[in-house]
XYZ file of C-alpha atoms in Angstrom:
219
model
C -20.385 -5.151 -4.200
C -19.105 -1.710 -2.433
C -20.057 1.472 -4.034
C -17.056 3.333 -5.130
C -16.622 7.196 -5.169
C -16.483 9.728 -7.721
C -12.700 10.224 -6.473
C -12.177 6.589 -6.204
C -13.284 5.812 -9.609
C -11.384 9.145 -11.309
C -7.851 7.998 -9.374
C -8.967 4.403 -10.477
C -9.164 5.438 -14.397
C -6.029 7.807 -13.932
C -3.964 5.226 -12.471
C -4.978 2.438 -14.952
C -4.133 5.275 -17.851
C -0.928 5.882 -16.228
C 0.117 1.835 -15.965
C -0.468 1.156 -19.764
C 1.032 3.898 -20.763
C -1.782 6.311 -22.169
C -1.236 9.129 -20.143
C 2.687 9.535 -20.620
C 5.711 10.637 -18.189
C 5.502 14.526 -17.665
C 2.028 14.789 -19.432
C -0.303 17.183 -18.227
C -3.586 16.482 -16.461
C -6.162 18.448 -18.955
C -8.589 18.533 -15.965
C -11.490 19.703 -17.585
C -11.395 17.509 -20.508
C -10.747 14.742 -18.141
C -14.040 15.569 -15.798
C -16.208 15.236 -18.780
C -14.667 12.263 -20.482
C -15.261 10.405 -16.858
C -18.410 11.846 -16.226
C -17.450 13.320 -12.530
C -17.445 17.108 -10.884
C -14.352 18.810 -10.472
C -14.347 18.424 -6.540
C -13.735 14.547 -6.865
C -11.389 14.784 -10.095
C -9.095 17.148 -7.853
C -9.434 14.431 -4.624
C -8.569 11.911 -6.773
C -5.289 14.222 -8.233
C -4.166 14.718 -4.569
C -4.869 11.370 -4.071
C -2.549 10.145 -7.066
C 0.440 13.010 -6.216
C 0.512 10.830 -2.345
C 0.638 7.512 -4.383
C 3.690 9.269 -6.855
C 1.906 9.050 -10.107
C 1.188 12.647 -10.135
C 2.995 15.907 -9.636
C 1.532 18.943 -8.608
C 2.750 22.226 -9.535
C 1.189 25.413 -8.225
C -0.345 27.682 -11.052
C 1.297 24.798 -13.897
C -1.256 21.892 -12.618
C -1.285 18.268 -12.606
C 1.465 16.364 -14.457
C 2.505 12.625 -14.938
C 5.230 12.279 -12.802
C 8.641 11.610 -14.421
C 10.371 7.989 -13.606
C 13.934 8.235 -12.209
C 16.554 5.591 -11.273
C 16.469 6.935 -7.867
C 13.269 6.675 -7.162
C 13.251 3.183 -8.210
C 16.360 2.196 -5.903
C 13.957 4.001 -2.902
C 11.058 2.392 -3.843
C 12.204 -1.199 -3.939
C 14.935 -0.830 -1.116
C 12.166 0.494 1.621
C 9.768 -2.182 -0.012
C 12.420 -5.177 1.383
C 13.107 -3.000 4.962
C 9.254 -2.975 5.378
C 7.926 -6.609 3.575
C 10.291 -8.697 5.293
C 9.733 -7.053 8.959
C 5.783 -8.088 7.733
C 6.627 -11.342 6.792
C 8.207 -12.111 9.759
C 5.519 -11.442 12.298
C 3.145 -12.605 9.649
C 4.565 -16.399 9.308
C 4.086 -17.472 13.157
C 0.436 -16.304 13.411
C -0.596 -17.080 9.710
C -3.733 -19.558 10.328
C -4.453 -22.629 8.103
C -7.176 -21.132 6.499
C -5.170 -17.905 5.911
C -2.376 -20.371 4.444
C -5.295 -21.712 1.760
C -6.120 -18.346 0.433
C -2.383 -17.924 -0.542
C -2.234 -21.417 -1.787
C -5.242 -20.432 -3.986
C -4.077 -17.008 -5.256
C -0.709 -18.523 -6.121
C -2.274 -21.008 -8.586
C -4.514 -18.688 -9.775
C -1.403 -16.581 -10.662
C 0.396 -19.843 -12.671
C 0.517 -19.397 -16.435
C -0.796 -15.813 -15.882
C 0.878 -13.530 -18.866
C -0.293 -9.969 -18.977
C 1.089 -7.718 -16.675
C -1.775 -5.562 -15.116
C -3.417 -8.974 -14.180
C -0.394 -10.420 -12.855
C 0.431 -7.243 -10.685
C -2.913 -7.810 -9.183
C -2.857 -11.059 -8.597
C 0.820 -10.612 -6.880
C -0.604 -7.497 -4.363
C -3.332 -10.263 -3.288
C -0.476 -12.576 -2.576
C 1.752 -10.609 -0.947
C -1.308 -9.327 1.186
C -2.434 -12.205 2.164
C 0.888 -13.286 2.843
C 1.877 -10.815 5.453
C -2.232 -11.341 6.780
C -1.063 -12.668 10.247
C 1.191 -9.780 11.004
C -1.859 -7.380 13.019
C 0.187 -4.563 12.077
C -2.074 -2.037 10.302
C 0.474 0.635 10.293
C 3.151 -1.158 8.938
C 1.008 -2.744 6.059
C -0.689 0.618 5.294
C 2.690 1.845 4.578
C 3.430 -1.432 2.159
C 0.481 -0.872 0.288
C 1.732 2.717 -0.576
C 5.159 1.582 -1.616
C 2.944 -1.217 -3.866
C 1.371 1.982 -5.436
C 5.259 3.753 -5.947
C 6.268 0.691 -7.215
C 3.264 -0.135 -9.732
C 4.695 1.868 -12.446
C 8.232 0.711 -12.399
C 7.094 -2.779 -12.179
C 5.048 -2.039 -15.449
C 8.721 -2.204 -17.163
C 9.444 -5.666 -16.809
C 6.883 -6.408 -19.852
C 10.353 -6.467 -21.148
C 11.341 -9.334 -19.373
C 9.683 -12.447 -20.839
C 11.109 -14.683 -18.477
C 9.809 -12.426 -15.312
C 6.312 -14.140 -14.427
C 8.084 -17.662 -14.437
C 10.628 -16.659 -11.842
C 8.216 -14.331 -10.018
C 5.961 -17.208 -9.508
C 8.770 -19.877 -8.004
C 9.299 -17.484 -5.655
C 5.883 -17.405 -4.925
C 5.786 -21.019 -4.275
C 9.139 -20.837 -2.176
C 7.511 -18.452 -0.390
C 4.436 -20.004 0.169
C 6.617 -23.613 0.790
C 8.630 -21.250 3.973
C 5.716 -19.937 5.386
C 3.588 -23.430 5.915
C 7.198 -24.702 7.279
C 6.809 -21.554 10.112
C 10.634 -20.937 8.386
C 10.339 -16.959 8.550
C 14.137 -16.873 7.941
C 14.039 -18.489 4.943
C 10.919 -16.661 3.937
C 12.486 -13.072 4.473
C 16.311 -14.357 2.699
C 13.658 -15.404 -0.110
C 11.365 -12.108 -0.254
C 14.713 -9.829 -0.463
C 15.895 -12.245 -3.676
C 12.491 -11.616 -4.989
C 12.109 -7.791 -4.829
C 15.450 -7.010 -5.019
C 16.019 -9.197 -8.491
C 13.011 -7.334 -10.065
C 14.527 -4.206 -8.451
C 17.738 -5.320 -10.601
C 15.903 -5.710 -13.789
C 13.500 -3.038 -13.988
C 16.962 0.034 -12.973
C 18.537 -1.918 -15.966
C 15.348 -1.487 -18.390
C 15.686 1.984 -17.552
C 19.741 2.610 -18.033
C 18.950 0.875 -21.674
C 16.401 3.895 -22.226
C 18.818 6.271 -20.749
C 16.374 7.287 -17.867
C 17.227 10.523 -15.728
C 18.394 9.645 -12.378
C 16.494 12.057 -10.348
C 12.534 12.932 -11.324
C 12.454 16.236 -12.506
C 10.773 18.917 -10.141
């Protein structure tokens, strides 16, 4: 197994505290309390702040500190719109080059993902899928940038705990997905990816209109 960092671990536990909810929107990052509850310096604890403010789970205000960043309809709409621009352009150099064996591993994390209920689990179950499913693209630049919309996206996605019928439908379009890209059909693939993110797009803005969330994160 790889070692992991002091930074790596910190952002780890952050993030995780962040996703279920235990460190709330706008709270503040007590730093030093934090350092000693997770048994790491200050040096990685701020790395792994910096590191958390790229990803959009943390704000950074000079001489105020660390803060859980605010959710905002607008983000969301940026979020999941760039997320469709960027997946399907993936998907569709991914589909032609996508080997057999490549094709198992997404057979195998898609039934690993059926009957799958809680969320965290689910979300990374979905990343693997998604990953693996844009494997054959050889375009590290373009899937580095995926991977940090996956991280924007992470706490929105969190919302649709609300939805009970959102694994079921997440996980056809898995398997339409999956169906597409052993067929080589990358335009049905990408019309089916768009359906996919932009539906849970849908739901998660309309969780937060029922809350009455702000539009625009506050600065």
């Amino acid at each position: 197994m790889a070692l992991v960092s002091a930074s790596e671990f910190a952002a780890s536990q952050i993030r995780k505290s962040i996703l279920e909810g235990t460190l709330e929107s706008g709270a503040r990052i007590q730093q030093h309390a934090l350092a000693l509850e997770l048994g790491v310096s200050h040096v990685p604890l701020r790395e792994a702040i910096q590191k958390l403010e790229a990803e959009g789970f943390l704000a950074i205000h000079p001489r105020r500190g660390a803060f859980v960043m605010p959710l905002s309809t607008d983000d969301a709409r940026e979020i999941f719109d760039l997320r469709v621009t960027l997946e399907t352009k993936a998907l569709r150099a991914s589909i032609p080059a996508l080997t057999a064996e490549q094709l198992q591993i997404v057979r195998e994390i898609c039934t690993a993902a059926d009957g799958v209920t809680d969320l965290v689990r689910y979300g990374e179950l979905n990343v693997q899928f998604h990953r693996a499913l844009f494997a054959g693209a050889n375009r590290p630049r373009l899937l580095n940038l995926i991977e940090t919309l996956w991280s924007n996206a992470a706490r929105y996605s969190m919302l649709l705990r609300f939805k009970g019928n959102h694994f079921e439908q997440s996980q056809i379009d898995h398997w339409d997905l999956l169906e597409a890209a052993v067929h080589r059909d990358a335009e049905r693939a990408c019309l089916t990816l768009t359906h996919h993110v932009a539906t849970a797009a849908e739901k998660i803005l309309e969780i937060m209109k029922d809350d009455g969330a702000p539009s625009q994160s506050a600065s």
